[in-house]
Coordinates of C-alpha atoms (C1' of nucleotides) in Angstrom, one line a residue:
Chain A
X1 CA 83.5 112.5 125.1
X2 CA 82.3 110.3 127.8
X3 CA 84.9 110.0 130.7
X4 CA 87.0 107.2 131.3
X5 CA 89.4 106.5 134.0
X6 CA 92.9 105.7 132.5
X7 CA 95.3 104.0 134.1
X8 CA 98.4 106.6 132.4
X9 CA 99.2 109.7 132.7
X10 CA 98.4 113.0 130.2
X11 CA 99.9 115.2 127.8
X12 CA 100.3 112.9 125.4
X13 CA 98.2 111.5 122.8
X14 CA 95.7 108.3 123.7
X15 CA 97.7 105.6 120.9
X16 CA 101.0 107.2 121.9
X17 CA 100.7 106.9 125.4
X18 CA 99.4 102.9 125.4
X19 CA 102.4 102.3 122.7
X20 CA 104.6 104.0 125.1
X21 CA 103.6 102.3 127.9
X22 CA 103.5 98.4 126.1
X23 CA 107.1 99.1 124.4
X24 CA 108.3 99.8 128.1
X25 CA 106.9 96.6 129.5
X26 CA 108.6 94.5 126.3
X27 CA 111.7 96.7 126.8
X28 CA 111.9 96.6 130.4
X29 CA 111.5 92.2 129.9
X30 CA 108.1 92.1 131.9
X31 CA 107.0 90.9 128.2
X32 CA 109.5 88.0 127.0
X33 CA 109.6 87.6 123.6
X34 CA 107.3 85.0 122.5
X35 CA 104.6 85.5 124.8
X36 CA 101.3 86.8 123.7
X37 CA 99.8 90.2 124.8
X38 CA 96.7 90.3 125.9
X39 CA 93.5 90.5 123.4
X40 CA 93.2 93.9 122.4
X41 CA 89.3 94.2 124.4
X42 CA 91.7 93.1 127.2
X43 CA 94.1 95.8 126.8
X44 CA 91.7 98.2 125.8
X45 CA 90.0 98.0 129.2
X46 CA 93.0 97.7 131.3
X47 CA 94.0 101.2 130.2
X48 CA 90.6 102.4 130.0
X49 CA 90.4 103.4 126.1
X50 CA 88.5 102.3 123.0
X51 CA 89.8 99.0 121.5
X52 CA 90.3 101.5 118.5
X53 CA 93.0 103.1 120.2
X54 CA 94.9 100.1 121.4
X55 CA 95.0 99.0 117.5
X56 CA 96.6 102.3 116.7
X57 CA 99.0 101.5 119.2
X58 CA 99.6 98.0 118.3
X59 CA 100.0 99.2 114.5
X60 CA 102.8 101.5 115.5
X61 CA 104.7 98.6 117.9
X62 CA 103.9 96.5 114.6
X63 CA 105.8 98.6 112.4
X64 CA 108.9 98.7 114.4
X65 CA 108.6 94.6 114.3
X66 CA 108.4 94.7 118.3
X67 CA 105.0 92.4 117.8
X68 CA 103.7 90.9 115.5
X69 CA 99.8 90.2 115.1
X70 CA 98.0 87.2 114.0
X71 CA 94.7 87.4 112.9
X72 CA 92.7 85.1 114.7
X73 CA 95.6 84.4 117.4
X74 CA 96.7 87.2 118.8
X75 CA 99.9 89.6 119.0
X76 CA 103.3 88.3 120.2
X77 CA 106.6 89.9 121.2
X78 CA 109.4 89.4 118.8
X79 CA 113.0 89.1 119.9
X80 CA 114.8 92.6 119.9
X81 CA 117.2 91.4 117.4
X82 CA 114.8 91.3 114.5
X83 CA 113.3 94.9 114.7
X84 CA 112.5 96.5 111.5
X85 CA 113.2 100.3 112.8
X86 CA 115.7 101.8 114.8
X87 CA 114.1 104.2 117.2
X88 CA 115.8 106.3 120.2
X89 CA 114.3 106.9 123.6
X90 CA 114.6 110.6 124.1
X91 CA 114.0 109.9 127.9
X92 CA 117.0 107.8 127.9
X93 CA 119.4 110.3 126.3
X94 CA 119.2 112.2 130.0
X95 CA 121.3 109.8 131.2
X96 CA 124.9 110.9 130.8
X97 CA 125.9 107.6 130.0
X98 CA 123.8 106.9 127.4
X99 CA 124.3 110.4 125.9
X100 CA 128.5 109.7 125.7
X101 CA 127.9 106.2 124.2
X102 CA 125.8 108.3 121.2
X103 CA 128.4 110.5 120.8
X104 CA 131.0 107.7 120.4
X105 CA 128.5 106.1 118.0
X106 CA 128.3 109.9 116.4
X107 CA 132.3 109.8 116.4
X108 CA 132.3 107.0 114.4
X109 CA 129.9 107.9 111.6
X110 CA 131.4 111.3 111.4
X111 CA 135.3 110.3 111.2
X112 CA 134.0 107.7 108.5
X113 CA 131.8 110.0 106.9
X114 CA 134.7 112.3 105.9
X115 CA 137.3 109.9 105.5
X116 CA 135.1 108.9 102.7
X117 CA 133.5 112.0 101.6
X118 CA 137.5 113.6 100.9
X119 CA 138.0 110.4 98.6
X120 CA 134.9 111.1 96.8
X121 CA 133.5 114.7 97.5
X122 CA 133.0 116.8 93.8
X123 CA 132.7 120.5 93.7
X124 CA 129.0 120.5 93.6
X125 CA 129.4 119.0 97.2
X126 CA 132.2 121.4 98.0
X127 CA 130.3 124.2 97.6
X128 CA 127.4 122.9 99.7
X129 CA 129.8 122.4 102.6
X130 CA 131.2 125.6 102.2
X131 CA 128.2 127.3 102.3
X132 CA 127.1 126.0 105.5
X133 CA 130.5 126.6 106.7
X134 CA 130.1 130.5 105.2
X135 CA 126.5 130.8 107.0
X136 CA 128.4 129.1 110.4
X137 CA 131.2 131.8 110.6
X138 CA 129.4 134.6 109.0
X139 CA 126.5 136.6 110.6
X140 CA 124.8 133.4 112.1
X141 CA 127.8 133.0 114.0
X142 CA 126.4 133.5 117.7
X143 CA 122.3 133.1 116.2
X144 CA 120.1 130.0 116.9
X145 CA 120.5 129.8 113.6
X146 CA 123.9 128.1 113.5
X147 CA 122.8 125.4 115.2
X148 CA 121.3 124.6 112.2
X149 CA 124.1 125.7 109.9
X150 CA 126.3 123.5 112.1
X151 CA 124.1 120.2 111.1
X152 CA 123.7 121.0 107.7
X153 CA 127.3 121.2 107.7
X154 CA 128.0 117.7 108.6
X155 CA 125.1 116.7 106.8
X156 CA 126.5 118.0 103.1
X157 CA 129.6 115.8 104.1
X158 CA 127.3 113.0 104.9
X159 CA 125.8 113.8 101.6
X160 CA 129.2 113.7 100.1
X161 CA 130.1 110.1 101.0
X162 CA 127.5 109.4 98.3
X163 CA 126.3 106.7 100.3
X164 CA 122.5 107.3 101.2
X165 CA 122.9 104.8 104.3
X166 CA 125.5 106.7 106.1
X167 CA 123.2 110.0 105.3
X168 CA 120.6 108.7 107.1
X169 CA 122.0 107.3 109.9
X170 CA 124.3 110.5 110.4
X171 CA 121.0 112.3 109.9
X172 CA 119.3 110.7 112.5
X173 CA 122.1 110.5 115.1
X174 CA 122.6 114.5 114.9
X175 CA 119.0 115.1 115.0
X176 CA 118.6 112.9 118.2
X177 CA 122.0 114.5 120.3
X178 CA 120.5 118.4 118.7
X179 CA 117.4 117.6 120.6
X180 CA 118.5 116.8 123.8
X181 CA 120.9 119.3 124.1
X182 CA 119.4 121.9 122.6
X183 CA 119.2 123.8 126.3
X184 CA 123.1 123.2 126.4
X185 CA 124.2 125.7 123.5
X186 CA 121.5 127.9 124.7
X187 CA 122.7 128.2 128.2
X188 CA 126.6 128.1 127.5
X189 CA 126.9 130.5 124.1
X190 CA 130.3 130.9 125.4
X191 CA 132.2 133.3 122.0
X192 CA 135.5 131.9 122.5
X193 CA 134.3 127.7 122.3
X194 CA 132.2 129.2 119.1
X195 CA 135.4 130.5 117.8
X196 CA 137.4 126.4 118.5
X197 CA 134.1 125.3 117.0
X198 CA 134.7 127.1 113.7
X199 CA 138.5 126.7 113.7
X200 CA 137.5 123.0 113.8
X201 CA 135.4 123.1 111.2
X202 CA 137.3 124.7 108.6
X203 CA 140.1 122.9 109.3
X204 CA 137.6 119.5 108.1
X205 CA 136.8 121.6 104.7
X206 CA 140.5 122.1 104.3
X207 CA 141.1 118.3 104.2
X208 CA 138.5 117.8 102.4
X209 CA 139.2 120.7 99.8
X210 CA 142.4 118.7 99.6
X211 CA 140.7 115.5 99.1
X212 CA 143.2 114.1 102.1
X213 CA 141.3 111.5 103.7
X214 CA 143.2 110.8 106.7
X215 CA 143.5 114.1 107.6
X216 CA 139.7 114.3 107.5
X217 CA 139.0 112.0 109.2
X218 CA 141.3 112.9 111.8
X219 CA 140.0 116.6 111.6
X220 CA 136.2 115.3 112.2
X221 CA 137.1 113.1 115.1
X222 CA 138.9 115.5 116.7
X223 CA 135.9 118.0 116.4
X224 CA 133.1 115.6 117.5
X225 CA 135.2 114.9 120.6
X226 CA 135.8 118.6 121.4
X227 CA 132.2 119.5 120.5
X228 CA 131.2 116.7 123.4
X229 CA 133.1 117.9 125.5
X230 CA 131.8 121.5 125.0
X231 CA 128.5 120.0 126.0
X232 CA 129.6 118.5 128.9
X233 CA 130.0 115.2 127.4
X234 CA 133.2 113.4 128.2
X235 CA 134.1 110.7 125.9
X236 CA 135.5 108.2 128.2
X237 CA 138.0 105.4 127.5
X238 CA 139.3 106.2 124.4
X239 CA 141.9 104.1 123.0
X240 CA 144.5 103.4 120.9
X241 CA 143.7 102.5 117.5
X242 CA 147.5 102.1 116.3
X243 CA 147.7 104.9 114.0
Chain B
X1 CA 82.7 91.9 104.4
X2 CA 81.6 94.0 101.8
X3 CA 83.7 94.0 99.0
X4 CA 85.1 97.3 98.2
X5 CA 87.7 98.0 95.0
X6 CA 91.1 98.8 95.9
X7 CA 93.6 100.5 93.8
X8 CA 96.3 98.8 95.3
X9 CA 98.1 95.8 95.6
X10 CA 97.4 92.7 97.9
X11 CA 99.1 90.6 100.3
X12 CA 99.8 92.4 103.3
X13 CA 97.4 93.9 105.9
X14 CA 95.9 97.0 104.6
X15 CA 96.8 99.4 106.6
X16 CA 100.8 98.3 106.2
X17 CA 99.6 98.7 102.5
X18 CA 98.5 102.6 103.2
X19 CA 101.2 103.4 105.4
X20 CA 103.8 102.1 102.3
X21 CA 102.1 104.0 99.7
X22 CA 101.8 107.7 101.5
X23 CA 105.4 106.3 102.5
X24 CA 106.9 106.1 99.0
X25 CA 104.9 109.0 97.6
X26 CA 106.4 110.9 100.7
X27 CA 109.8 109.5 99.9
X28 CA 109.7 110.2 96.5
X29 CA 108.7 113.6 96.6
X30 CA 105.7 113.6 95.4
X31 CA 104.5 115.2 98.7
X32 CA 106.9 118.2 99.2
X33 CA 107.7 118.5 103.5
X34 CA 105.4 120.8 104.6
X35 CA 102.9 119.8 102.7
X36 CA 99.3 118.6 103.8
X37 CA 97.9 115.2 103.6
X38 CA 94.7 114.8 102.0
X39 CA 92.2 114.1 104.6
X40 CA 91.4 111.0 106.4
X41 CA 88.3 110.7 104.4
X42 CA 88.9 111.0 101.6
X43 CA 92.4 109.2 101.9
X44 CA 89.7 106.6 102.9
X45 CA 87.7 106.8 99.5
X46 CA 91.0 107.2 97.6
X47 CA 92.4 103.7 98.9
X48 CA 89.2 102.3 99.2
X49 CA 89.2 101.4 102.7
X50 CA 87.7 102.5 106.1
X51 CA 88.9 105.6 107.8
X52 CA 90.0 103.4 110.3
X53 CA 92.5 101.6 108.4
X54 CA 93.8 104.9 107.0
X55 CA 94.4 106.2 111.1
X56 CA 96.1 103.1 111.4
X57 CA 98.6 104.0 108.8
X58 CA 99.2 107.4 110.0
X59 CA 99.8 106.3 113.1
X60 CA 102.4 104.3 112.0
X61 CA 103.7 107.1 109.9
X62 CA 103.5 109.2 112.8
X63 CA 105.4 107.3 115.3
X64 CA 108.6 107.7 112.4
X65 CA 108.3 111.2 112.4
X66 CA 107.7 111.5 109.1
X67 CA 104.1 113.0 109.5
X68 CA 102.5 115.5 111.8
X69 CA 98.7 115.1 112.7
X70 CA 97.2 119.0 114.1
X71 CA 93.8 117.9 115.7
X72 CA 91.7 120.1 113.7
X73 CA 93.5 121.0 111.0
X74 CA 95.2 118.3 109.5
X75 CA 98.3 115.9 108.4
X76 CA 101.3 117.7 107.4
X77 CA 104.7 115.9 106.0
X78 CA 108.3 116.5 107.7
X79 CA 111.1 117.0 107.1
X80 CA 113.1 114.2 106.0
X81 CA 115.8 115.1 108.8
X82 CA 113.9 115.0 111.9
X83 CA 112.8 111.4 111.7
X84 CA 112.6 109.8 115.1
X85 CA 113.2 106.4 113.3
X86 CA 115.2 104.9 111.1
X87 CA 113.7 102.2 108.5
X88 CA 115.1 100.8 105.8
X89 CA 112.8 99.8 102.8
X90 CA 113.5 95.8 102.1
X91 CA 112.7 96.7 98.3
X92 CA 115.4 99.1 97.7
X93 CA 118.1 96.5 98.8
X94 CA 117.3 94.4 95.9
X95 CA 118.8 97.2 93.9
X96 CA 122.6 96.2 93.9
X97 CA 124.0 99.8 94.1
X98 CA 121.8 99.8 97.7
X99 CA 122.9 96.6 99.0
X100 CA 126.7 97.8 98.1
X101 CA 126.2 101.4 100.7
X102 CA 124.5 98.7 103.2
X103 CA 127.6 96.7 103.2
X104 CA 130.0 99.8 103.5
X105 CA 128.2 101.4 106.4
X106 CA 127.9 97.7 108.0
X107 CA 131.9 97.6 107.6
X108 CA 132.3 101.5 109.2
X109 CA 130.3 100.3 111.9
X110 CA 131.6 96.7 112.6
X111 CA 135.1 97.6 112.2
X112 CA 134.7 100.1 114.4
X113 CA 133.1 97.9 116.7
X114 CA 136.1 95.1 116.8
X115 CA 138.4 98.0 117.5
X116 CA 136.9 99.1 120.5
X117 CA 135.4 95.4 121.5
X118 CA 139.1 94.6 121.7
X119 CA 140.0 97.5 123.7
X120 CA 137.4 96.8 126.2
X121 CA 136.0 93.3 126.1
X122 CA 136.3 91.3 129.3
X123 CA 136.5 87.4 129.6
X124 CA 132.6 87.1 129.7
X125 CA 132.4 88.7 126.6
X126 CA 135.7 86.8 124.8
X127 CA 133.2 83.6 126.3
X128 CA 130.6 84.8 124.6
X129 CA 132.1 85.3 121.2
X130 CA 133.9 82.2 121.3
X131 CA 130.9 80.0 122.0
X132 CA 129.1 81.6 118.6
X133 CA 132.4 80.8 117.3
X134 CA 132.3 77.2 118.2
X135 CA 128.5 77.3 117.1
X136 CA 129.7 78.5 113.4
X137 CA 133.1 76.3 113.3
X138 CA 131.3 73.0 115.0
X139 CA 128.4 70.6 113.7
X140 CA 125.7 73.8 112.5
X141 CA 128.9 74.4 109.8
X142 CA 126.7 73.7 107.1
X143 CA 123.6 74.2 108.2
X144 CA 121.1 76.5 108.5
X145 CA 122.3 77.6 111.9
X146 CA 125.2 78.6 111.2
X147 CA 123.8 82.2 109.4
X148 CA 122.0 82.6 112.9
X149 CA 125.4 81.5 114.8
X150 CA 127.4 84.3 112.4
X151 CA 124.9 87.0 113.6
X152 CA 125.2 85.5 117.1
X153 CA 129.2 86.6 117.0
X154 CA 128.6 89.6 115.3
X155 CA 126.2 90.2 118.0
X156 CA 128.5 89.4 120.9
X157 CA 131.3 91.7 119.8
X158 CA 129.0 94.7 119.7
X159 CA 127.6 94.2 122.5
X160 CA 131.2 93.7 124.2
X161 CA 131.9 97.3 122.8
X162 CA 129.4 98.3 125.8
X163 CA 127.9 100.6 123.9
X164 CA 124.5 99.8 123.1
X165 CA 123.6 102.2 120.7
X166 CA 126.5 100.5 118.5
X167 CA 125.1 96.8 119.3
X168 CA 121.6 98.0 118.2
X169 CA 122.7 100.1 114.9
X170 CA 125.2 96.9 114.0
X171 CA 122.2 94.8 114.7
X172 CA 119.8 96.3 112.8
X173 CA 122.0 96.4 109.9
X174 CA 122.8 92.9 109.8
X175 CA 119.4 92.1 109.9
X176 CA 118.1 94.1 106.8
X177 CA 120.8 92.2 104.9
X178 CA 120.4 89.0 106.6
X179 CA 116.9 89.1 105.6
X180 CA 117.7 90.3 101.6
X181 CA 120.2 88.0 100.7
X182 CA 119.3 84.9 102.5
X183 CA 118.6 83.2 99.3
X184 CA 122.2 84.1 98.1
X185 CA 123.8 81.5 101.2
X186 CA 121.8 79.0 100.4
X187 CA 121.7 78.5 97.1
X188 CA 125.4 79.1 97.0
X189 CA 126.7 77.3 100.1
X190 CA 130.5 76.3 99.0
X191 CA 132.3 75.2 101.2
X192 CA 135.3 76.2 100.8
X193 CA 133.9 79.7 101.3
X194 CA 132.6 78.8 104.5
X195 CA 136.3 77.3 104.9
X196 CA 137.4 80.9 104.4
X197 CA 134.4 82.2 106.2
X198 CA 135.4 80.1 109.6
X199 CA 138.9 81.2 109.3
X200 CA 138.2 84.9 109.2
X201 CA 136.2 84.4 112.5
X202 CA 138.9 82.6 113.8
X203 CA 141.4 85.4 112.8
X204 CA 138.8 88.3 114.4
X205 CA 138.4 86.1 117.8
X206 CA 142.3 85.8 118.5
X207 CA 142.8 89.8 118.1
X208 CA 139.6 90.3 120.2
X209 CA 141.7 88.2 123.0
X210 CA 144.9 89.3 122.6
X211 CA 142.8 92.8 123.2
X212 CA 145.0 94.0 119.8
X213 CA 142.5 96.9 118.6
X214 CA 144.2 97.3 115.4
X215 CA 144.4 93.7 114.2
X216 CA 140.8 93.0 115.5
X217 CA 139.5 96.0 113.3
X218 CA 141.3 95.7 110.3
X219 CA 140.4 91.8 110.7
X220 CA 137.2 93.0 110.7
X221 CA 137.4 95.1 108.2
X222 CA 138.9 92.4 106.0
X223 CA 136.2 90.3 107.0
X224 CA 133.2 92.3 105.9
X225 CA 134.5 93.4 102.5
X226 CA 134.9 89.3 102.1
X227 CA 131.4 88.3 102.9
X228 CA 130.2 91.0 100.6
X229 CA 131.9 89.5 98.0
X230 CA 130.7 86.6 98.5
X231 CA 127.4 87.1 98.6
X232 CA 127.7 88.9 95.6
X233 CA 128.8 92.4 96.7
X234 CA 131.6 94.3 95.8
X235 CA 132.8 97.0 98.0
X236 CA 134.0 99.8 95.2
X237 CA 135.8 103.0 95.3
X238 CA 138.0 101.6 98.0
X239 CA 140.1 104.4 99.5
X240 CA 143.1 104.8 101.0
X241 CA 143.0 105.7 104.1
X242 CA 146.8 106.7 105.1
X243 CA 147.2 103.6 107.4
Chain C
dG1 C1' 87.2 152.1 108.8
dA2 C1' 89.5 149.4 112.4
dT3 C1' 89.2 146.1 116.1
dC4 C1' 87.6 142.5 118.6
dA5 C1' 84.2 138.8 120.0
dT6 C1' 81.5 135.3 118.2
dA7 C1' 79.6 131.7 115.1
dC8 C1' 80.6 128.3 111.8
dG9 C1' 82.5 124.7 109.1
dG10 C1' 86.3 121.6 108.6
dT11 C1' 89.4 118.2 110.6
dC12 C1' 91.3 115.2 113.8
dA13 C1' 90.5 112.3 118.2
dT14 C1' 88.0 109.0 120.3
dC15 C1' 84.3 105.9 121.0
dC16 C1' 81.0 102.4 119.8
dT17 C1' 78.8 98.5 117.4
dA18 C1' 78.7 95.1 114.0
dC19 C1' 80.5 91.8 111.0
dA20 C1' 84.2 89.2 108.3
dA21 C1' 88.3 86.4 108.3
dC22 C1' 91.1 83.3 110.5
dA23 C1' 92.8 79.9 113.9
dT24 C1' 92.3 76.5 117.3
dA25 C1' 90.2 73.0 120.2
dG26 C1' 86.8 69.8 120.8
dC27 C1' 83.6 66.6 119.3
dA28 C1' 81.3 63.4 116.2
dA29 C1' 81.2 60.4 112.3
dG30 C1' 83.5 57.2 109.5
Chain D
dC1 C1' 92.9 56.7 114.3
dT2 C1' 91.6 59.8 110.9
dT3 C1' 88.7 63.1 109.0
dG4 C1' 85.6 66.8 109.0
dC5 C1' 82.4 69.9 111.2
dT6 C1' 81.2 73.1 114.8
dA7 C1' 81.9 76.3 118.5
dT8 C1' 84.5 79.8 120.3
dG9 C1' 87.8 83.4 120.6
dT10 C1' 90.8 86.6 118.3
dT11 C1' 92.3 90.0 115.0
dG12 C1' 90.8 92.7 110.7
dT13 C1' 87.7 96.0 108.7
dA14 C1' 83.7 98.9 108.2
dG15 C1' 80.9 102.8 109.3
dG16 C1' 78.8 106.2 112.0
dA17 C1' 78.4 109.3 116.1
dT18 C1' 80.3 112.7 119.0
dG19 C1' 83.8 115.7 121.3
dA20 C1' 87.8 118.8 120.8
dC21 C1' 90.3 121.9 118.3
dC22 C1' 91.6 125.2 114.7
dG23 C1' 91.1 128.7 111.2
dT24 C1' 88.2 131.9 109.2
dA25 C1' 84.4 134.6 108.2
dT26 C1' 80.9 137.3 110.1
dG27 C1' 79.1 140.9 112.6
dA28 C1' 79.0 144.1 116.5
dT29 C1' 81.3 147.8 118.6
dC30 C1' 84.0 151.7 119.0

DNA sequence: GATCATACGGTCATCCTACAACATAGCAAG
DNA sequence: CTTGCTATGTTGTAGGATGACCGTATGATC
C-alpha cells in the first residue's frame, strides 16, 4: 500500500476513523445542520485516504440519518432530532455524569419492564428467569460468567413484558453500562455485595412469581439503584414520585 | 452505466438496498449469529452489483454491530445483544401490534420523563415548554406546525429532565412514530380532538410548574394513552399498577 | 511419528480510474 | 421574459489492482 500521510490517529479502521472524526465535528456544532460537507475528493484528501473510504464513512453517518447525500449536490447535516439510530459514545460513558444519567435511564426501563412483565409474565417466561437466576446463585456465583447470567436475567424479564421495543432498548442499555464497567466487577468481586446482589434479585422473581406488579417494580428499582451504587455510581437527586 | 440485472427491488440507493436485505435475512434468522457472510464477491454477483456497493452496505451494518468484518477471513453475524445501535425498521410499524409496543415504551419513557422534568425543571426550561405550548395552542392550531410544535414540547420536557440520554431515547421514539402515522393527523384532523389535544398540554404544563411530579406524570401518562387512541392506537392489557 | 517453520490460497482493506446519473448555473434563442 | 441547451461540478456505481492478514496444508527437521 502506497503511504499516505493522515491527518488521524491509528488503531482503528480507515472508514471508522473518518466517520468518527466527521460525527464529532456535527456533534461538537463545528457542522450546523444544514450546511453541506465538503465533496467527498475534498474530504478524501483532507484526511489523506481514497475517496472510497470517505464513501464508507459517509454510508455509515447516512444510515444513522446524521447526513443525508444528494446525488449531484452534495451531503448535508441533518438536525439531531430526526436521526434514524440511536447510538452511544462509549468514550462518553467515562464521564461519571453521563454514566449516572444512563443508569437513571436503565432505572426506568427496568422498574417498567417488571412492572409489566408481573402483569403479563407466563410460565414459559418464568422458568427462563429462574434459570438465569439458578445459574446467578449457583456455581457461577463469583465466575465471569455471572456477569452474563446477571443480563440474561433482566433480559428474560424484558422478554416477558412481551413488548419487543422495551427488549431492545433494555438490551441495548445493559449492553452499553456491561461494557464500560466491565473492569469494575472485575476489580471489586467483593462476596458479600454478590450475596445483596442475589438477595435482590430473587426478591424481583418472587414478585414476579406472584404476578404483583408493584412490588416488582419496586423490587427492580431498588436493585438497579443498589447495583449503581455497587459500581460506584450514585444516582443523584432522586425524588419523590408520590407513592 | 452498464446495465446489470438486479434481484432486488428499486427506489432507494443500492447499497441502502443491500444493507436492508442482509439486514432482514439477519433479523429473520436466516443467518444464525456466528455465522459467516458470504463473501464480498460473490455477495457482489449475488445482488448484482459492484463489490463496492456491497462494502458500503457492510459498513453500514458494521457500524450497528450487527456484523463483524476479520480482514482475511471474513464477515461474521452478532449477536443480536451487543448491538451498538438501536434502529427501528419503518416497515414493521405499519403492523398495528408494533405501533401499539412503540406507544407503550413512548408512554414508560415520557411519563417518566414529566415526573422527573417536574422535579427538576428550572424557569428556562418551564419557558421553554410554554412557548411550544403557545406554538400548539396559538395560530399553527391547525396547521401543519402544530405536529412539529407537539414534538417541540415533548422535546423541551425531556430535555428539562437533564438527562440527555432520556431526551435522545424520547426523541428518537417520537420520531419513528411521527414519521408512520403522519398520514393519520392529517387526514383525520378533528378538531375537537385537537380541543382535547391542547387541553392535555395545558394540564401537563401547570404540573410541570407547580413542580408536582406526580400530577405531571400521570398527566403524562394520561396524555400518551390519548394520542394513541387517537391516532388509531389502543394501549391494551392495561395493568394496575398499585397506585 | 511428532513438531515446527514455511508456502500458499482465500479474504478483507485500500487505492485508483473511469464513467453514469443528477443538479445547478449560465447562456442563447425564441 | 421564458424556454431550452450546454457546461460544470457532485454523488453513484463499476471494475480492477495491490497490500495486509489469516488459516491451513505442506514439507523439513528432530
Amino acid at each position: 500500500m502506497k503511504q499516505r500521510s493522515s491527518i488521524i490517529g491509528s488503531v482503528e479502521a480507515l472508514p471508522h476513523r473518518v466517520a468518527s472524526h466527521l460525527s464529532r465535528e456535527i456533534e461538537g456544532g463545528d457542522i450546523i445542520p444544514g450546511a453541506r460537507l465538503p465533496t467527498e475528493s475534498q474530504l478524501a484528501d483532507k484526511f489523506g485516504v481514497s475517496r472510497n473510504v470517505v464513501r464508507e464513512a459517509i454510508a455509515q453517518l447516512r444510515a444513522d440519518g446524521m447526513i443525508e447525500a444528494r446525488q449531484g449536490v452534495g451531503a448535508f447535516v441533518m438536525a439531531p432530532e430526526q436521526r434514524t439510530a440511536i447510538r452511544i459514545d462509549r468514550e462518553a460513558l467515562k464521564d461519571q455524569r453521563n454514566m449516572e444519567q444512563l443508569f437513571e435511564l436503565r432505572s426506568i426501563l427496568e422498574t417498567e419492564s417488571a412492572t409489566l412483565a408481573a402483569a403479563r409474565c407466563t410460565s414459559d417466561d418464568l422458568d427462563a428467569i429462574k434459570a438465569a437466576l439458578d445459574r446467578m446463585g449457583g456455581e457461577e456465583r463469583w465466575e465471569d460468567g455471572s456477569i452474563e447470567a446477571d443480563l440474561l436475567f433482566h433480559r428474560a424479564i424484558a422478554r416477558a413484558t412481551g413488548n419487543s421495543y422495551i427488549y431492545t432498548f433494555i438490551s441495548f442499555v445493559c449492553e452499553q453500562i456491561r461494557q464500560s464497567i466491565h473492569y469494575a466487577r472485575l476489580t471489586n468481586p467483593l462476596h458479600d455485595l454478590v450475596e445483596v446482589n442475589v438477595a435482590e434479585h430473587v426478591r424481583i422473581y418472587d414478585a414476579l412469581a406472584a404476578h404483583d406488579p408493584q412490588a416488582a417494580g419496586e423490587a427492580m428499582r431498588r436493585h438497579i439503584d443498589g447495583a449503581a451504587s455497587r459500581v460506584g455510581v450514585e444516582l443523584t437527586a432522586k425524588i419523590n414520585r408520590g407513592k
